[in-house]
Amino acid sequence: MVAATLFLAVASALLGVSNAATTDEWKSRSIYQVVVDRFAKTDGSTTATCDELYLFCNGSWTGLVNQLDYIQGMGFTAVQISPVVHNIENDTIVGDAYHGYWQDDLYALNEHFGTKDELLKLSDELHSRDMYFLVDVVVNNMAQAFDNTYPPPIDYALIEPFDNQEYYHTYCNVTEWNNSTNYQDCWLYPLGVALADLYTEKETVIDMFGTWIKGLVSNYSIDGLRIDAAKHVDNAFLPTFVSNAGVFALGEVLTGVVENFCPYQTDGLLPGMPNYLEYYKIISSFNDGSMDDLNTIRNQARDSCNDTAALGSFVENHDMPRFAYYNDDMALAKNALSYIILNDGIPLVYQGQEQHYSGGDTPLNREAIWLSGYNTSAELYQTAKTLNTARNTMINLTATAGTTSYVASQAQSLHVDTNHLCQVKGPSGYQIVSCIVNLSSTGSSYTLSIGGFEAGDEVVELFSCTTSTASNTGNVTMAMDKGQPKAYILQSNLNATGLCNTTTEASASSGGNLARGGASGVSLFLGVVVAALMVVM
Ligand SMILES: *[C@@H]1O[C@H](CO)[C@@H](O)[C@H](O)[C@H]1NC(C)=O
Ligand SMILES: *[C@@H]1O[C@H](CO)[C@@H](O)[C@H](O)[C@H]1NC(C)=O
Ligand SMILES: *[C@@H]1O[C@H](CO)[C@@H](O)[C@H](O)[C@H]1NC(C)=O
Ligand SMILES: *[C@@H]1O[C@H](CO)[C@@H](O)[C@H](O)[C@H]1NC(C)=O
Ligand SMILES: *[C@@H]1O[C@H](CO)[C@@H](O)[C@H](O)[C@H]1NC(C)=O
Ligand SMILES: *[C@@H]1O[C@H](CO)[C@@H](O)[C@H](O)[C@H]1NC(C)=O
Ligand SMILES: *[C@@H]1O[C@H](CO)[C@@H](O)[C@H](O)[C@H]1NC(C)=O
Ligand SMILES: *[C@@H]1O[C@H](CO)[C@@H](O)[C@H](O)[C@H]1NC(C)=O
Ligand SMILES: *[C@@H]1O[C@H](CO)[C@@H](O)[C@H](O)[C@H]1NC(C)=O
Ligand SMILES: *[C@@H]1O[C@H](CO)[C@@H](O)[C@H](O)[C@H]1NC(C)=O
Ligand SMILES: *[C@@H]1O[C@H](CO)[C@@H](O)[C@H](O)[C@H]1NC(C)=O
Ligand SMILES: *[C@@H]1O[C@H](CO)[C@@H](O)[C@H](O)[C@H]1NC(C)=O
C-alpha cells in the first residue's frame, strides 16, 4: 500500500506540468535564508535593539524588499523566508510567534510581516532580479496556546482549515527520538504552545494540504519550499505534498546518520534536504577535529544519497548555534563559509553569518541583522560575494560552453589531511581549485603544492588577487598563511567574474610571507605538511 502510494506520487511528480523551477535549476542557485522578523524594518531603521529575542522585533516583507541589494550584492540568487501564514497571537511562556512556526490559519497571512500586496511585491521584486523565491512551510502541526494542562485542551474550531479533532493524531508527547512512530505521530514540545500533530496519513488531510500548497505556490509565484520538520510527518505524505506543490523542496531531516538521512532522497520522498550529514562534521572539523572526517562523510553521502548536488550545503541556520558561538576566529569562519559555497550542493547561508554573528542556542542565534548596519565591508560578506560570484560565473560559462555543467561536475578531493581539504570542482577549463584550512588565524606560513590545473595554466587566487603559473604537473604553489582559505580559477575566466580588477604576481616562494615568518618558522611548517602528506600516503 505504501509502495503503491509512493509509486503514484513519483509518477505524478514526473508527469506534473509546471513552469516552476526544477531541481536541476535549483542546483545552480545559492540561497540566503531570512528570518523575516529579524532582517529589516519597513522604515529601514537600524536602531531597534531587539534584545528580547523571544518577542517580535518587527521586521517585514517590505523591509526585506528594500534590502535585497544587500543580499544580491553577495551573489545570492535565491532567498528563503520564514513561513508566511497566520500564527497565534498569544504572548506565551515560550514567547511570541515572531518566527512564524506557530500557524493557526493557513489561509490568512501573518500580518506582522505585511499584507498580501507586500508579499506579492517581494515575489515580483525577487523575480525581476532573476532570483528565486523559497518559502518555509509547516506541515507537521497547527498551533494553539494552552495552559500546560495535559492533554492540551485544544479548541479545534479556531484552526483553519483543520478545524476538527479528526484531522489530528491523538495526543502523546514525543519522547522516543529513535522511534519513528513516536516522533511522527506524537506532539512536539508541548509547553506553552501545543503543536497539534496533523494526521498526515489521512486522505482528507493530504487533499487539504494539496489544495492549500497549490494555491500558495501559484498565488505568490513561489519557486521552492523548505518543509519544516519533514522527518516528523508520515513518509508517504511528503512526495504527494511536493508533487502537489509542483516545485523543488528542501525538507528538514535533522539527523547526522547516513542510513536515516539519505533514504529521504533515494526513496523519492524529497528532492533535497539541508545537508545535516556534513553540517555536524563541518562544525567538528573546525573545532579541533580533522578535515578527514568531513571528507569521509562527504564520500558517504555520495554513496548513500543519490544526488548530493540537490542538498543544501550549510553551516548555520536558525535552529543551530552559530559557527562563531563555538569559536569566533575569523579565519575559521571564512574557511567554513568557503567550504559550503565551493562544495557540491546548493549553498545555503543564514542571515547574519556574513556579519560573523555568534549567538548560541535558539533564540540567541536569531539576532537582528539591522544591528549590523548591513555592512557590506564585513569580511565574510566579501567572502560570500567573491565565491558566489566565482561559482555563478562558472555555472554560466559551462552552460554557454555546453560542457558538463559546473554543478554536475562533482568536487574531487586533491589533498586531505587533519588540517586541509583541497579540492577541484568544475570541468577542465572552468574549474575552481580550493584549499580549506582549519588552523585558525594563528596558522603559520608554509607552502602547499596542489594540482587540479593543466601544465602551464595561468591562474589567479581570488582572495589575494595574485597570479601564478601551474607547474608541469598542473600544480599551483599555495602560500598558506594565517589559516586563510585559497580559491583559484584560470586567469582566462577572470574577466567574466568581474573580480580582481587588478592582480599582482604571486612571489615564487610563499607570497612574501617568508621574510616575516622567518626561515625556521617556514621550515617547521613545511615539515608539518610533509608529515601530513606522509600520513595520507
Ligand atoms: C515591535 O512592535 C511592538 C508592538 O508595536 C513593540 O511593543 C516592540 O517594542 C517592537 N519591538 C522592537 C524591537 O522594536
Ligand atoms: C490565546 O489568545 C487567544 C486570543 O486572544 C485567547 O482567546 C486565548 O485565551 C489565549 N490562550 C491562552 C492560553 O492564553
Ligand atoms: C529506542 O531506544 C530505547 C532506549 O535505548 C530502546 O529501549 C527502544 O527499543 C528503542 N526504540 C526503537 C524503535 O528502536
Ligand atoms: C514507538 O512509539 C509508539 C508510539 O508512541 C509506541 O506505541 C511503540 O510501542 C514504540 N515502539 C517501540 C519499539 O518502543
Ligand atoms: C509532556 O511534556 C511536557 C514538557 O514538554 C511535560 O511538562 C508534560 O508533563 C508531558 N505530559 C505528558 C502527558 O506526558
Ligand atoms: C489563492 O488565491 C485564490 C484566489 O484568490 C484563493 O481562493 C485561495 O484561497 C488562495 N490560496 C492561498 C493558499 O492563499
Ligand atoms: C534519486 O532518486 C529519486 C527516487 O528514486 C529519483 O526521483 C531521482 O530522480 C533520483 N535522482 C538522481 C539524480 O538520480
Ligand atoms: C564595516 O566592516 C568593516 C570591516 O569589518 C569595518 O572596518 C567597518 O568599521 C564597519 N563599518 C561600520 C559602519 O560598522
Ligand atoms: C549568469 O547568467 C545570468 C543569466 O543570464 C545573469 O543574470 C547573471 O548575472 C550571470 N552571473 C554571472 C556571475 O555572470
Ligand atoms: C601536486 O598536487 C598533488 C595534490 O593535488 C600532490 O599530491 C602532489 O604531490 C603535487 N605534486 C608536486 C610535485 O608537488
Ligand atoms: C573583458 O571584458 C570586457 C567586457 O566584457 C571586454 O571589453 C574586454 O576586452 C575583456 N578583456 C579581456 C582581457 O578579455
Ligand atoms: C572594479 O571595476 C568595476 C568596473 O569598472 C568597478 O565598478 C569596481 O568598483 C572595481 N572594483 C574595485 C575593487 O576596484
PDB file of C-alpha atoms in Angstrom, residues 113-221:
ATOM      1  CA  PHE A 113       5.150  40.643   8.225  1.00  0.00           C
ATOM      2  CA  GLY A 114       2.869  42.573   5.876  1.00  0.00           C
ATOM      3  CA  THR A 115      -0.106  42.428   3.528  1.00  0.00           C
ATOM      4  CA  LYS A 116      -0.891  40.277   0.529  1.00  0.00           C
ATOM      5  CA  ASP A 117       0.255  43.057  -1.791  1.00  0.00           C
ATOM      6  CA  GLU A 118       3.514  43.377   0.098  1.00  0.00           C
ATOM      7  CA  LEU A 119       4.199  39.647  -0.162  1.00  0.00           C
ATOM      8  CA  LEU A 120       3.404  39.800  -3.881  1.00  0.00           C
ATOM      9  CA  LYS A 121       5.793  42.717  -4.188  1.00  0.00           C
ATOM     10  CA  LEU A 122       8.543  40.647  -2.581  1.00  0.00           C
ATOM     11  CA  SER A 123       7.951  37.817  -5.028  1.00  0.00           C
ATOM     12  CA  ASP A 124       7.889  40.208  -8.002  1.00  0.00           C
ATOM     13  CA  GLU A 125      10.977  42.045  -6.875  1.00  0.00           C
ATOM     14  CA  LEU A 126      12.938  38.800  -6.479  1.00  0.00           C
ATOM     15  CA  HIS A 127      11.870  37.623  -9.915  1.00  0.00           C
ATOM     16  CA  SER A 128      12.720  40.914 -11.552  1.00  0.00           C
ATOM     17  CA  ARG A 129      16.231  40.377 -10.191  1.00  0.00           C
ATOM     18  CA  ASP A 130      16.268  36.832 -11.593  1.00  0.00           C
ATOM     19  CA  MET A 131      16.263  35.497  -8.031  1.00  0.00           C
ATOM     20  CA  TYR A 132      14.216  32.514  -6.863  1.00  0.00           C
ATOM     21  CA  PHE A 133      11.666  32.732  -4.065  1.00  0.00           C
ATOM     22  CA  LEU A 134      11.723  29.953  -1.461  1.00  0.00           C
ATOM     23  CA  VAL A 135       9.149  29.831   1.329  1.00  0.00           C
ATOM     24  CA  ASP A 136       9.289  27.813   4.532  1.00  0.00           C
ATOM     25  CA  VAL A 137       6.126  25.776   5.206  1.00  0.00           C
ATOM     26  CA  VAL A 138       4.928  23.761   8.186  1.00  0.00           C
ATOM     27  CA  VAL A 139       3.018  20.526   7.539  1.00  0.00           C
ATOM     28  CA  ASN A 140       3.545  18.673  10.796  1.00  0.00           C
ATOM     29  CA  ASN A 141       1.214  20.631  13.019  1.00  0.00           C
ATOM     30  CA  MET A 142      -1.090  23.535  13.739  1.00  0.00           C
ATOM     31  CA  ALA A 143      -0.587  25.581  16.897  1.00  0.00           C
ATOM     32  CA  GLN A 144      -2.622  26.762  19.870  1.00  0.00           C
ATOM     33  CA  ALA A 145      -1.537  28.357  23.124  1.00  0.00           C
ATOM     34  CA  PHE A 146      -2.501  26.363  26.207  1.00  0.00           C
ATOM     35  CA  ASP A 147      -2.123  26.491  29.953  1.00  0.00           C
ATOM     36  CA  ASN A 148       0.045  23.366  30.351  1.00  0.00           C
ATOM     37  CA  THR A 149      -2.745  21.054  31.425  1.00  0.00           C
ATOM     38  CA  TYR A 150      -2.459  17.707  29.661  1.00  0.00           C
ATOM     39  CA  PRO A 151      -3.742  16.621  27.270  1.00  0.00           C
ATOM     40  CA  PRO A 152      -3.827  20.168  25.828  1.00  0.00           C
ATOM     41  CA  PRO A 153      -7.472  21.309  25.657  1.00  0.00           C
ATOM     42  CA  ILE A 154      -7.475  22.361  22.008  1.00  0.00           C
ATOM     43  CA  ASP A 155     -10.403  24.324  20.581  1.00  0.00           C
ATOM     44  CA  TYR A 156     -10.151  22.924  17.069  1.00  0.00           C
ATOM     45  CA  ALA A 157     -12.836  25.247  15.716  1.00  0.00           C
ATOM     46  CA  LEU A 158     -10.315  28.097  15.992  1.00  0.00           C
ATOM     47  CA  ILE A 159      -7.967  26.430  13.494  1.00  0.00           C
ATOM     48  CA  GLU A 160      -8.222  26.854   9.719  1.00  0.00           C
ATOM     49  CA  PRO A 161      -8.686  24.699   7.675  1.00  0.00           C
ATOM     50  CA  PHE A 162      -8.037  21.737  10.005  1.00  0.00           C
ATOM     51  CA  ASP A 163     -10.927  22.680  12.296  1.00  0.00           C
ATOM     52  CA  ASN A 164     -11.816  19.305  13.756  1.00  0.00           C
ATOM     53  CA  GLN A 165     -10.110  16.786  16.003  1.00  0.00           C
ATOM     54  CA  GLU A 166     -10.457  14.150  13.254  1.00  0.00           C
ATOM     55  CA  TYR A 167      -7.551  15.794  11.372  1.00  0.00           C
ATOM     56  CA  TYR A 168      -5.125  15.216  14.249  1.00  0.00           C
ATOM     57  CA  HIS A 169      -3.282  12.412  15.948  1.00  0.00           C
ATOM     58  CA  THR A 170      -4.362  11.639  19.484  1.00  0.00           C
ATOM     59  CA  TYR A 171      -2.209  13.494  21.981  1.00  0.00           C
ATOM     60  CA  CYS A 172       1.027  11.971  23.240  1.00  0.00           C
ATOM     61  CA  ASN A 173       4.381  13.630  23.907  1.00  0.00           C
ATOM     62  CA  VAL A 174       7.273  12.899  21.569  1.00  0.00           C
ATOM     63  CA  THR A 175       9.634  11.067  23.894  1.00  0.00           C
ATOM     64  CA  GLU A 176      11.435   8.474  21.750  1.00  0.00           C
ATOM     65  CA  TRP A 177      13.627  10.151  19.170  1.00  0.00           C
ATOM     66  CA  ASN A 178      14.708   6.770  17.786  1.00  0.00           C
ATOM     67  CA  ASN A 179      11.137   5.545  17.218  1.00  0.00           C
ATOM     68  CA  SER A 180       9.596   6.932  14.039  1.00  0.00           C
ATOM     69  CA  THR A 181       6.037   6.080  15.078  1.00  0.00           C
ATOM     70  CA  ASN A 182       6.592   8.075  18.217  1.00  0.00           C
ATOM     71  CA  TYR A 183       8.277  11.122  16.671  1.00  0.00           C
ATOM     72  CA  GLN A 184       5.914  11.199  13.697  1.00  0.00           C
ATOM     73  CA  ASP A 185       2.587  10.668  15.462  1.00  0.00           C
ATOM     74  CA  CYS A 186       3.067  12.303  18.853  1.00  0.00           C
ATOM     75  CA  TRP A 187       3.078  16.063  19.502  1.00  0.00           C
ATOM     76  CA  LEU A 188       6.349  18.010  19.580  1.00  0.00           C
ATOM     77  CA  TYR A 189       7.346  20.081  22.630  1.00  0.00           C
ATOM     78  CA  PRO A 190       4.002  20.551  24.422  1.00  0.00           C
ATOM     79  CA  LEU A 191       4.797  23.539  26.607  1.00  0.00           C
ATOM     80  CA  GLY A 192       3.020  26.900  26.456  1.00  0.00           C
ATOM     81  CA  VAL A 193       2.073  26.192  22.855  1.00  0.00           C
ATOM     82  CA  ALA A 194       0.508  22.910  21.740  1.00  0.00           C
ATOM     83  CA  LEU A 195       1.705  21.768  18.317  1.00  0.00           C
ATOM     84  CA  ALA A 196      -1.359  19.734  17.422  1.00  0.00           C
ATOM     85  CA  ASP A 197       0.035  16.934  15.272  1.00  0.00           C
ATOM     86  CA  LEU A 198      -1.709  16.572  11.932  1.00  0.00           C
ATOM     87  CA  TYR A 199      -2.900  13.147  10.785  1.00  0.00           C
ATOM     88  CA  THR A 200      -0.823  13.232   7.605  1.00  0.00           C
ATOM     89  CA  GLU A 201      -1.702   9.605   6.802  1.00  0.00           C
ATOM     90  CA  LYS A 202      -5.324  10.617   6.242  1.00  0.00           C
ATOM     91  CA  GLU A 203      -6.632  11.192   2.727  1.00  0.00           C
ATOM     92  CA  THR A 204      -8.586  14.319   3.669  1.00  0.00           C
ATOM     93  CA  VAL A 205      -5.523  15.878   5.310  1.00  0.00           C
ATOM     94  CA  ILE A 206      -3.389  15.057   2.280  1.00  0.00           C
ATOM     95  CA  ASP A 207      -6.006  16.556  -0.059  1.00  0.00           C
ATOM     96  CA  MET A 208      -6.497  19.699   2.019  1.00  0.00           C
ATOM     97  CA  PHE A 209      -2.749  20.262   2.118  1.00  0.00           C
ATOM     98  CA  GLY A 210      -2.602  19.637  -1.634  1.00  0.00           C
ATOM     99  CA  THR A 211      -5.224  22.288  -2.329  1.00  0.00           C
ATOM    100  CA  TRP A 212      -3.549  24.745   0.004  1.00  0.00           C
ATOM    101  CA  ILE A 213       0.003  24.388  -1.312  1.00  0.00           C
ATOM    102  CA  LYS A 214      -1.107  24.559  -4.960  1.00  0.00           C
ATOM    103  CA  GLY A 215      -2.866  27.828  -4.128  1.00  0.00           C
ATOM    104  CA  LEU A 216       0.020  29.258  -2.143  1.00  0.00           C
ATOM    105  CA  VAL A 217       2.640  28.428  -4.771  1.00  0.00           C
ATOM    106  CA  SER A 218       0.524  29.781  -7.581  1.00  0.00           C
ATOM    107  CA  ASN A 219      -0.787  32.897  -5.786  1.00  0.00           C
ATOM    108  CA  TYR A 220       2.706  34.062  -4.829  1.00  0.00           C
ATOM    109  CA  SER A 221       4.753  32.559  -7.687  1.00  0.00           C
TER     110      SER A 221
END
